[in-house]
Coordinates of C-alpha atoms and ligand atoms in Angstrom, one line a residue:
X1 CA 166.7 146.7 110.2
X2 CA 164.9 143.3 109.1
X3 CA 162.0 144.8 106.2
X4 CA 158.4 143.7 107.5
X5 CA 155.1 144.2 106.1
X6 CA 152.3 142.4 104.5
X7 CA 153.7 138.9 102.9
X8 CA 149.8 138.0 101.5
X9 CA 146.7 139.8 101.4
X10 CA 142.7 137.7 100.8
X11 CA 139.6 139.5 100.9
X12 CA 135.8 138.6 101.1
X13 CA 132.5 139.4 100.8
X14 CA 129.3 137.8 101.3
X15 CA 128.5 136.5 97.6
X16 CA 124.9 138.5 97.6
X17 CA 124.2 142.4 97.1
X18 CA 121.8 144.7 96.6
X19 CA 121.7 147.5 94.3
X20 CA 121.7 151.1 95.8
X21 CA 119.6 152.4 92.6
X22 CA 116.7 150.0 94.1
X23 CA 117.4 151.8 97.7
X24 CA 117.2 155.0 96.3
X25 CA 113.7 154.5 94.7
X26 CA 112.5 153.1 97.9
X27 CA 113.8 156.0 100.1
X28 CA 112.5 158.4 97.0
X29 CA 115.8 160.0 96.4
X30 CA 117.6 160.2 93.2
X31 CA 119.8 157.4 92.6
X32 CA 122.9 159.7 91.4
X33 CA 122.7 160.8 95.1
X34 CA 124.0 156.9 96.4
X35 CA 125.8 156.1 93.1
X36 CA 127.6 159.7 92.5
X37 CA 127.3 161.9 95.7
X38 CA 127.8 159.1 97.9
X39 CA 129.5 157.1 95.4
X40 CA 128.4 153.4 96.1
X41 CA 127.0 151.4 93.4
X42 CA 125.9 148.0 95.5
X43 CA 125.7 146.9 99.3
X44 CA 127.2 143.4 100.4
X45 CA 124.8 141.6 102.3
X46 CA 125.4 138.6 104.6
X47 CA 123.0 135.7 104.2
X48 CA 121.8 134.5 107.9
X49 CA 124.1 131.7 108.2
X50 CA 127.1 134.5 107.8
X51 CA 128.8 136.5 110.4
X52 CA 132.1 138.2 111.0
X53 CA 133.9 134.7 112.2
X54 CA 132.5 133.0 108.4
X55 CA 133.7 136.2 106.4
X56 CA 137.0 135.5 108.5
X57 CA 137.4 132.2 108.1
X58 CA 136.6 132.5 103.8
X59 CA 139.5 135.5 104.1
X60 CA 141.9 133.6 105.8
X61 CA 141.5 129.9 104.4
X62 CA 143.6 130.5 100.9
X63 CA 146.8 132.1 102.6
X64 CA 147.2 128.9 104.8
X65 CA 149.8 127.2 103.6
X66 CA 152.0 124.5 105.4
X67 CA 154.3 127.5 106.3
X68 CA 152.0 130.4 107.5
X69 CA 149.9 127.6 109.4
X70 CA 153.8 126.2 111.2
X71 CA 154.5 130.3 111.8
X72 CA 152.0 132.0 113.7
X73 CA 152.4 133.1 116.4
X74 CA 149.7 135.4 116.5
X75 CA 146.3 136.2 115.7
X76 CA 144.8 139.3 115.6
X77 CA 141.2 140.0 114.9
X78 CA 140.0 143.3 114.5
X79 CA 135.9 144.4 114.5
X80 CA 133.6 146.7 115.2
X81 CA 131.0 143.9 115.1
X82 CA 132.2 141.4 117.7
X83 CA 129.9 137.9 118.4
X84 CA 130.4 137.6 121.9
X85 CA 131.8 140.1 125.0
X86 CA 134.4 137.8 126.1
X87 CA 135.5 135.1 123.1
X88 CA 137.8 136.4 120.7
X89 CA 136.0 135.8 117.5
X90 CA 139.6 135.1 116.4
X91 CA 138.9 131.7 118.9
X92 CA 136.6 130.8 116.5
X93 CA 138.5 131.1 113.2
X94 CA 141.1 129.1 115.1
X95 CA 139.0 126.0 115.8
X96 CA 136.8 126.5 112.3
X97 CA 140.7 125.9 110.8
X98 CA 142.6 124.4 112.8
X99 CA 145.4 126.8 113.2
X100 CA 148.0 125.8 114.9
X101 CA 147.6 125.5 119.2
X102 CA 150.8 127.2 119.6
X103 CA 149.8 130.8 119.7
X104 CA 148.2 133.4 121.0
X105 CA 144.3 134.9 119.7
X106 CA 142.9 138.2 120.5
X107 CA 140.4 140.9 119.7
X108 CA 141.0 144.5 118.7
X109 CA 138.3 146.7 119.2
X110 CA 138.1 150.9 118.0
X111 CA 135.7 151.4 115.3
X112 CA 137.1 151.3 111.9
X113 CA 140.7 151.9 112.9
X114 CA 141.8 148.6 115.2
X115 CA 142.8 146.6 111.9
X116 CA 145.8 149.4 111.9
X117 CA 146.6 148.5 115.5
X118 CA 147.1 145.3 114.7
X119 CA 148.9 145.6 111.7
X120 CA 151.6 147.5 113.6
X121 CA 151.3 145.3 116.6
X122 CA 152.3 142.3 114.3
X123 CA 155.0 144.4 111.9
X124 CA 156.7 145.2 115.6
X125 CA 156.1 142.0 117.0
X126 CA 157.9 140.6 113.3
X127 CA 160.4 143.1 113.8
X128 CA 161.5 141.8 117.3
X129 CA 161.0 138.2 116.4
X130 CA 161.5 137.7 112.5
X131 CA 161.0 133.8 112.4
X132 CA 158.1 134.2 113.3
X133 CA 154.5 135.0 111.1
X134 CA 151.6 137.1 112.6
X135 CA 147.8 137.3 110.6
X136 CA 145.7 139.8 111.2
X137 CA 142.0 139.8 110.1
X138 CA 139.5 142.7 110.0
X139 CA 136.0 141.5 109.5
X140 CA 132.8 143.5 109.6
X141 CA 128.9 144.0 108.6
X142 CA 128.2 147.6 108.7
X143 CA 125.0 148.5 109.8
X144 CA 123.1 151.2 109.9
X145 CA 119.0 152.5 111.2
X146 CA 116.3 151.4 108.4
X147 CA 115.8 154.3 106.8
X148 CA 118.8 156.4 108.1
X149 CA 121.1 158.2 105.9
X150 CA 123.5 155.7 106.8
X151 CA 121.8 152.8 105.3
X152 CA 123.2 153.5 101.8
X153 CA 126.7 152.9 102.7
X154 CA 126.0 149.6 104.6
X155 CA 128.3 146.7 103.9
X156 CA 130.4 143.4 105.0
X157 CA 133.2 142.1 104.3
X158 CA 136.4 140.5 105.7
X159 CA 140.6 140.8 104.9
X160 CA 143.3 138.7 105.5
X161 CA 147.1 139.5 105.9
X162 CA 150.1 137.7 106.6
X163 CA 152.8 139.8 108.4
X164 CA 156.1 138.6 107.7
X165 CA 159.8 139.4 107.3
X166 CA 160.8 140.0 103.5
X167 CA 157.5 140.4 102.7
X168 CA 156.1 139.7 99.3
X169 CA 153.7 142.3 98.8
X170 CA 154.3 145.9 100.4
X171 CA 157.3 147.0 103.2
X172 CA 155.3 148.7 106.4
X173 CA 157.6 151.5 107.3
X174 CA 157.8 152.0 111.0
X175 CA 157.7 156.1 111.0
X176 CA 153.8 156.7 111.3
X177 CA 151.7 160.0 112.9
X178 CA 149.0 159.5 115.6
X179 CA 145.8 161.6 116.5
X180 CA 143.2 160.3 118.9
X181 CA 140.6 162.8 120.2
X182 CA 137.3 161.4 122.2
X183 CA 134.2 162.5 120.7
X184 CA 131.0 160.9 120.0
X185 CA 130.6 160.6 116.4
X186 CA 129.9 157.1 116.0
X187 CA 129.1 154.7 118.7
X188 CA 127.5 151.7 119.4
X189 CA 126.8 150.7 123.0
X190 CA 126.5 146.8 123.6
X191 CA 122.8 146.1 123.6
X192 CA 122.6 148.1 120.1
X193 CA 122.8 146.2 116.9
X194 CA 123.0 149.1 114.9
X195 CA 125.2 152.0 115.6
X196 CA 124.7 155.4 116.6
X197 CA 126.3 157.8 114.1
X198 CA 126.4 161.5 113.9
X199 CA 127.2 161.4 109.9
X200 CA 128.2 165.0 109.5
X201 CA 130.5 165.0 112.4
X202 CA 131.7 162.4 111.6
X203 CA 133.1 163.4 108.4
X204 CA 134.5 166.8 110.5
X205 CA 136.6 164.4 112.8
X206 CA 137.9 162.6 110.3
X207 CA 139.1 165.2 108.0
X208 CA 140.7 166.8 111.2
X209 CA 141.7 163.7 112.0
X210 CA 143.7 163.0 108.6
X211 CA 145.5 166.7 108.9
X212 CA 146.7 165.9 112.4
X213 CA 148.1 162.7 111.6
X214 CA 149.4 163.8 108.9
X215 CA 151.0 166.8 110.5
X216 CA 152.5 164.1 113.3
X217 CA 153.7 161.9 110.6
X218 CA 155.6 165.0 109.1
X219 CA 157.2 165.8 112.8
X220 CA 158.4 162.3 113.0
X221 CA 160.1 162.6 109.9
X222 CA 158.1 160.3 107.9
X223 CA 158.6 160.1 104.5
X224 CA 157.9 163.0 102.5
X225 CA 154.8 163.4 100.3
X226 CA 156.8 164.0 96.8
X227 CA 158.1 160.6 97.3
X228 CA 154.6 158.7 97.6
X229 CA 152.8 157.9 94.3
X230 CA 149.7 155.8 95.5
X231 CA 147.2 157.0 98.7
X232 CA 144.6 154.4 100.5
X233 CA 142.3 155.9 102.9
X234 CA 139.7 154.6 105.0
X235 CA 136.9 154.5 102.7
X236 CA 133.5 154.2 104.5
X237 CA 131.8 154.5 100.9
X238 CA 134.0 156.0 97.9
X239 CA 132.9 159.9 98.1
X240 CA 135.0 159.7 101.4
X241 CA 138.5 159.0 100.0
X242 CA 137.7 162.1 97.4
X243 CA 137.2 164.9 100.6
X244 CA 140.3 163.0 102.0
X245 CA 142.5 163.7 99.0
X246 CA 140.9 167.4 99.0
X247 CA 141.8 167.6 102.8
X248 CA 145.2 166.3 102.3
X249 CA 146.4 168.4 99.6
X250 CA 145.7 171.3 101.2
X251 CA 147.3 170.7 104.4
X252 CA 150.4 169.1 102.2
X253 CA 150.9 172.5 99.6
X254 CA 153.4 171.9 97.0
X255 CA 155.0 168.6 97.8
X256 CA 151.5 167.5 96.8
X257 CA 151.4 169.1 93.8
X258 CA 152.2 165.8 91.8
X259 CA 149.4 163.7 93.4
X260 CA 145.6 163.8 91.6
X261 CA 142.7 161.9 91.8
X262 CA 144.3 159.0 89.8
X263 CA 146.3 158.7 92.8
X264 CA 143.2 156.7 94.4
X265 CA 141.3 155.8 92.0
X266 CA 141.9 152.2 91.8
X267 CA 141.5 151.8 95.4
X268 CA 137.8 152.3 95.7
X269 CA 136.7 149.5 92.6
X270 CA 136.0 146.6 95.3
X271 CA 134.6 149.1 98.3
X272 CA 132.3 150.6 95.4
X273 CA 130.6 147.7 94.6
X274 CA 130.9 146.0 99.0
X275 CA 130.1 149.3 101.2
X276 CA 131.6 150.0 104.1
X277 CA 133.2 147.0 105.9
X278 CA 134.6 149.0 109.0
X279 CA 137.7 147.4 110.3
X280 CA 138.8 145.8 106.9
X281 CA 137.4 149.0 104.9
X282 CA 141.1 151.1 104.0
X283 CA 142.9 147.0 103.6
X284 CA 139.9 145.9 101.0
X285 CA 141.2 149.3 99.8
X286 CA 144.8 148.4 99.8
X287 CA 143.8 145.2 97.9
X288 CA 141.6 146.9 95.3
X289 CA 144.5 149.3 94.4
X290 CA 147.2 146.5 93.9
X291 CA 144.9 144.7 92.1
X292 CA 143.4 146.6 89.9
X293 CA 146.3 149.3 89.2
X294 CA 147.2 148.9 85.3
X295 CA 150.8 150.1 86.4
X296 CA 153.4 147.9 88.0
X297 CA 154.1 149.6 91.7
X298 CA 157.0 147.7 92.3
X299 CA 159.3 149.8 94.1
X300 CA 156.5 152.9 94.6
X301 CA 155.7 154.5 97.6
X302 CA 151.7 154.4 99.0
X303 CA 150.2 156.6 101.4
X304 CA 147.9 155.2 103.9
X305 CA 145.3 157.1 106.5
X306 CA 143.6 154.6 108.7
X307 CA 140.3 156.5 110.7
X308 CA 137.8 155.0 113.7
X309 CA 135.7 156.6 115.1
X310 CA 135.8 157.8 118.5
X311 CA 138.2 158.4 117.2
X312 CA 141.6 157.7 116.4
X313 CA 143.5 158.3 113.4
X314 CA 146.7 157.3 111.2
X315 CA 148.9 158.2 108.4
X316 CA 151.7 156.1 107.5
X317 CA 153.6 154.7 104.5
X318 CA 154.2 151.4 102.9
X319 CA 156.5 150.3 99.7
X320 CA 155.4 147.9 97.3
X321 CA 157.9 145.0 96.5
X322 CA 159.2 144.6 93.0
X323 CA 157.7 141.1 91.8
X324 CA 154.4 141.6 94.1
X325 CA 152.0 140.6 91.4
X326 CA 153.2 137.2 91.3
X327 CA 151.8 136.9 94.8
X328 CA 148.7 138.8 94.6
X329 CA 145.3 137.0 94.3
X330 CA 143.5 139.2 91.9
X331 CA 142.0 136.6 90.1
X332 CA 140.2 134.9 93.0
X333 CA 139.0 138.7 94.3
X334 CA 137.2 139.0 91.0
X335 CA 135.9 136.3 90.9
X336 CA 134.7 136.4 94.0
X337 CA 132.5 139.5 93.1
X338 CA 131.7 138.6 89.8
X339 CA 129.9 135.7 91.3
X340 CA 127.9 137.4 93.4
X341 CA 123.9 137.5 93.6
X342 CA 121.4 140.1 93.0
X343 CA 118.8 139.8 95.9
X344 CA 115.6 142.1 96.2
X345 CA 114.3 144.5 98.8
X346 CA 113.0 142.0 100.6
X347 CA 115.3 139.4 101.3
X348 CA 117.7 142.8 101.7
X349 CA 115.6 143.6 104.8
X350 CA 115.1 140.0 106.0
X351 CA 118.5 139.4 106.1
X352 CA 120.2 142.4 106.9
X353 CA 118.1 143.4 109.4
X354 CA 116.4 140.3 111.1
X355 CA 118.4 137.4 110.8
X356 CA 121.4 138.0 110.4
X357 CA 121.5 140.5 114.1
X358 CA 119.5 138.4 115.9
X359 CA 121.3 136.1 118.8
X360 CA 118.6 134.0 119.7
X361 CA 118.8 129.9 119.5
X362 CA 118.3 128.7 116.2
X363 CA 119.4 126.3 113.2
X364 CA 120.5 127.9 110.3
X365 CA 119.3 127.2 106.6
X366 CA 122.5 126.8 104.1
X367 CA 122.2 130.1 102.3
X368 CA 125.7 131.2 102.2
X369 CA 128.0 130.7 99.0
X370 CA 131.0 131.0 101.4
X371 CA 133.1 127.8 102.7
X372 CA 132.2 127.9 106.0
X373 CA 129.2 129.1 107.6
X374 CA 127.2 129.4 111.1
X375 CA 125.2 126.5 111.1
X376 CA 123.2 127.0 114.5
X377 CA 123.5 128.8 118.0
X378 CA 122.7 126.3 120.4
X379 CA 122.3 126.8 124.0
X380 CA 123.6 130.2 123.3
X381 CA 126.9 128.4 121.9
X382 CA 127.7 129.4 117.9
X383 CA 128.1 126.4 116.2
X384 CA 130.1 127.0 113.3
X385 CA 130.3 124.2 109.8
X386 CA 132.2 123.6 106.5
X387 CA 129.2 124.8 103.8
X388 CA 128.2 121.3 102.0
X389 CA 128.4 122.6 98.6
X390 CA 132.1 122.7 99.0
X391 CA 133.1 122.1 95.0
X392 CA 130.2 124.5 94.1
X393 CA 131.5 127.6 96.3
X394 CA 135.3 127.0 95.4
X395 CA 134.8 129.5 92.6
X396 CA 133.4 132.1 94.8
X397 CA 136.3 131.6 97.1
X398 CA 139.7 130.0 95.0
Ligands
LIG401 N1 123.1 163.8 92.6 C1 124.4 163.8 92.9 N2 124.9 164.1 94.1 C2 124.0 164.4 95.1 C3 122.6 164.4 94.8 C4 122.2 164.1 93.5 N3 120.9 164.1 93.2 N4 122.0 164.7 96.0 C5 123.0 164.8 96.9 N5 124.2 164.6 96.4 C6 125.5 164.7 97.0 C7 125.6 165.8 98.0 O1 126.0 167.0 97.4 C8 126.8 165.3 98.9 O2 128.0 165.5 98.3 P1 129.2 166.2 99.0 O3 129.4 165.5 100.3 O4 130.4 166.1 98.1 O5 128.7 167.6 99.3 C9 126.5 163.8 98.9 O6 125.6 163.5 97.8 C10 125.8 163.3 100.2 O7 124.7 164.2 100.4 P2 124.2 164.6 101.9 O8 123.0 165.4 101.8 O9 125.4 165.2 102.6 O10 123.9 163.1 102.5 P3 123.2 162.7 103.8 O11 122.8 163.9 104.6 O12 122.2 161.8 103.4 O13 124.4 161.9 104.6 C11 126.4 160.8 105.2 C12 125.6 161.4 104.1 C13 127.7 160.3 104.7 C14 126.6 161.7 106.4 C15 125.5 159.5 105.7 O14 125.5 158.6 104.7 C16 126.1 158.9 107.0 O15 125.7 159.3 108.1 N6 126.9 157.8 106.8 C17 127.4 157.0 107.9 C18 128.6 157.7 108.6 C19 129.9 157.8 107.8 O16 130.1 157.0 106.9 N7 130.8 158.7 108.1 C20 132.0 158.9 107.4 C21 133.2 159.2 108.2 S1 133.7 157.8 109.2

């Protein structure tokens, strides 16, 4: 069978944060609460003239090249934060870069998890026609009530990955174990800007979620736990991925015996210091453990739990290609956060939650350190621009 999996991988994140330490003295709770019980450090916040189509389309430009942009045949875009009811926001990306007319754009749409839908949606469709290249992008802003307990894990961000045959950076294997179960542990009906969220529930399902995928992906004979090194799971702030490993080990007995919490470590650096970013949360993840693991994983086996909720849930395993590194774009992703901005409480709160929401007609300042940014909503139409200071923001996004 042809090998298919993820051929390049691009992250991004709005190029301003805010420190959680400054939360937590405003909220009056003890900053080791958000930095170590939590286990966030900063939030990524998205200037007003950034939504999910901009973080997309900053994700997406630096794997473009003459072949990818010949190739697809497909795009996928996956978010819980969609800009209109009926336009893909993948239509969007498309004419912001020009991608080529010859294929077909759509939206996924279920919580945190759609980005794994369409990852196997485009490793099948690979698998069935191997010429051919497929993207997906997972792009969201988390957001969360003022003053809620979810505030502190609020984020945005945006991932890009080519899905191709003979791929450069990690094999998807095909084997993977399903669990969907309604329930209303986080939801967000359309007039809502904010979501809904039962936070301890929601930690319930998705524990019970990971053991009954995982117990599915053990039924369909996927590969066996003493052969995987690394784990990724969805990682809605970094304290999650911890109960995950707990939850996993237990349900996996001995043939996890070899697996501790280095196994994970390196995949919560970037989500540590973004937040939650829904959709593109456990591939930011992914990113942050091939960039940022001292070892060479060429050859290794990772573990991978995808969660939305709602809820469904997925365990499934990946192999990392010998030579990845050469492909990888660790430098850029660095940089990209090293660049970043401190802003204050205030412009935290202006932006997060009163611009950046609203939907209303308007003309947008430049604010963004991005490539491309909203630049008005006219007539109720999103206009979307190239940012001027092209030369200025190519070091925030290489
Ligand atoms: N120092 C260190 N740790 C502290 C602390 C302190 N001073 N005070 C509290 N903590 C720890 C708690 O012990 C707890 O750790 P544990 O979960 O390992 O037991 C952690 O910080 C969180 O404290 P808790 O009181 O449970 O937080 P909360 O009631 O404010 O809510 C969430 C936490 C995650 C439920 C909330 O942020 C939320 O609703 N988030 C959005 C939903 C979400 O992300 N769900 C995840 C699954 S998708």
């Amino acid at each position: 069978m042809t090998t298919v999996g993820i051929d390049d991988i691009s992250i991004y994140s709005p190029g301003f944060f805010y420190p959680l330490e400054d939360l937590a003295h405003r909220h009056g709770v003890d900053p080791a609460k958000y930095l170590y019980g939590i286990g966030q450090e900063q939030m990524a916040v998205p200037s007003p003239d950034e939504d999910i189509v901009t973080m997309a389309a900053n994700a997406v430009a630096p794997v473009l090249t003459a072949d990818v942009r010949e190739r697809i045949s497909t795009v996928i875009f996956a978010t819980e934060s969609g800009v209109d009811q009926s336009k893909s926001a993948g239509m969007f990306v498309h004419g912001v870069l020009g991608l080529n007319p010859n294929c077909r754009v759509v939206e996924f749409k279920q919580a945190c998890y759609s980005a794994t839908a369409g990852l196997q949606f485009a490793c099948d469709l690979v698998r069935h026609r191997p010429s051919e290249k497929v993207l997906v992008i997972a792009s969201d802003i988390a957001r969360y009530e003022r003053n809620s307990e979810g505030e502190c894990t609020q984020g945005a961000g945006a991932v890009a990955m080519v899905i191709a045959k003979n791929p450069s950076l990690v094999e998807i294997h095909p084997q993977s174990g399903l669990f969907s179960l309604d329930v209303m542990d986080f939801w967000r009906p359309n007039h809502r800007d904010a979501a809904y969220v039962d936070g301890k529930l929601s930690i319930d399902v998705y524990l019970r979620s990971l053991r009954e995928s995982y117990a599915d992906f053990c039924r369909k004979d996927g590969m066996p736990l003493a052969a995987i090194e690394k784990l990724c799971f969805h990682q809605p702030f970094t304290k999650m991925s911890k109960k995950a490993f707990a939850a996993l080990r237990e349900a996996a007995g001995a043939e996890a015996d070899h697996l501790d919490e280095t196994s994970y470590a390196e995949s919560q650096a970037y989500g540590r210091q973004i937040g939650n970013t829904y959709a593109a949360s456990l591939y930011i993840a992914l990113a942050s453990l091939l960039d940022n693991c001292a070892e060479d994983l060429g050859g290794r086996n990772i573990g991978l739990f995808s969660y939305g909720s709602g809820s469904v849930g997925e365990f499934f395993a990946a192999t990392v290609r010998q030579g990845y590194r050469r492909r990888l774009r660790t430098r850029a992703h660095r940089a990209l956060l090293a660049g970043r901005r401190e802003i204050d409480y205030a412009t935290y709160v202006a932006w997060f939650y009163n611009s950046a929401k609203s939907a209303e007609d308007r003309v947008c300042p430049e604010e963004t350190a991005g490539r491309y940014r909203l630049a008005a909503i006219d007539a109720q139409r999103r206009v979307y621009a190239a940012a001027r200071n092209l030369e200025l923001n190519a070091a925030a996004c290489p």
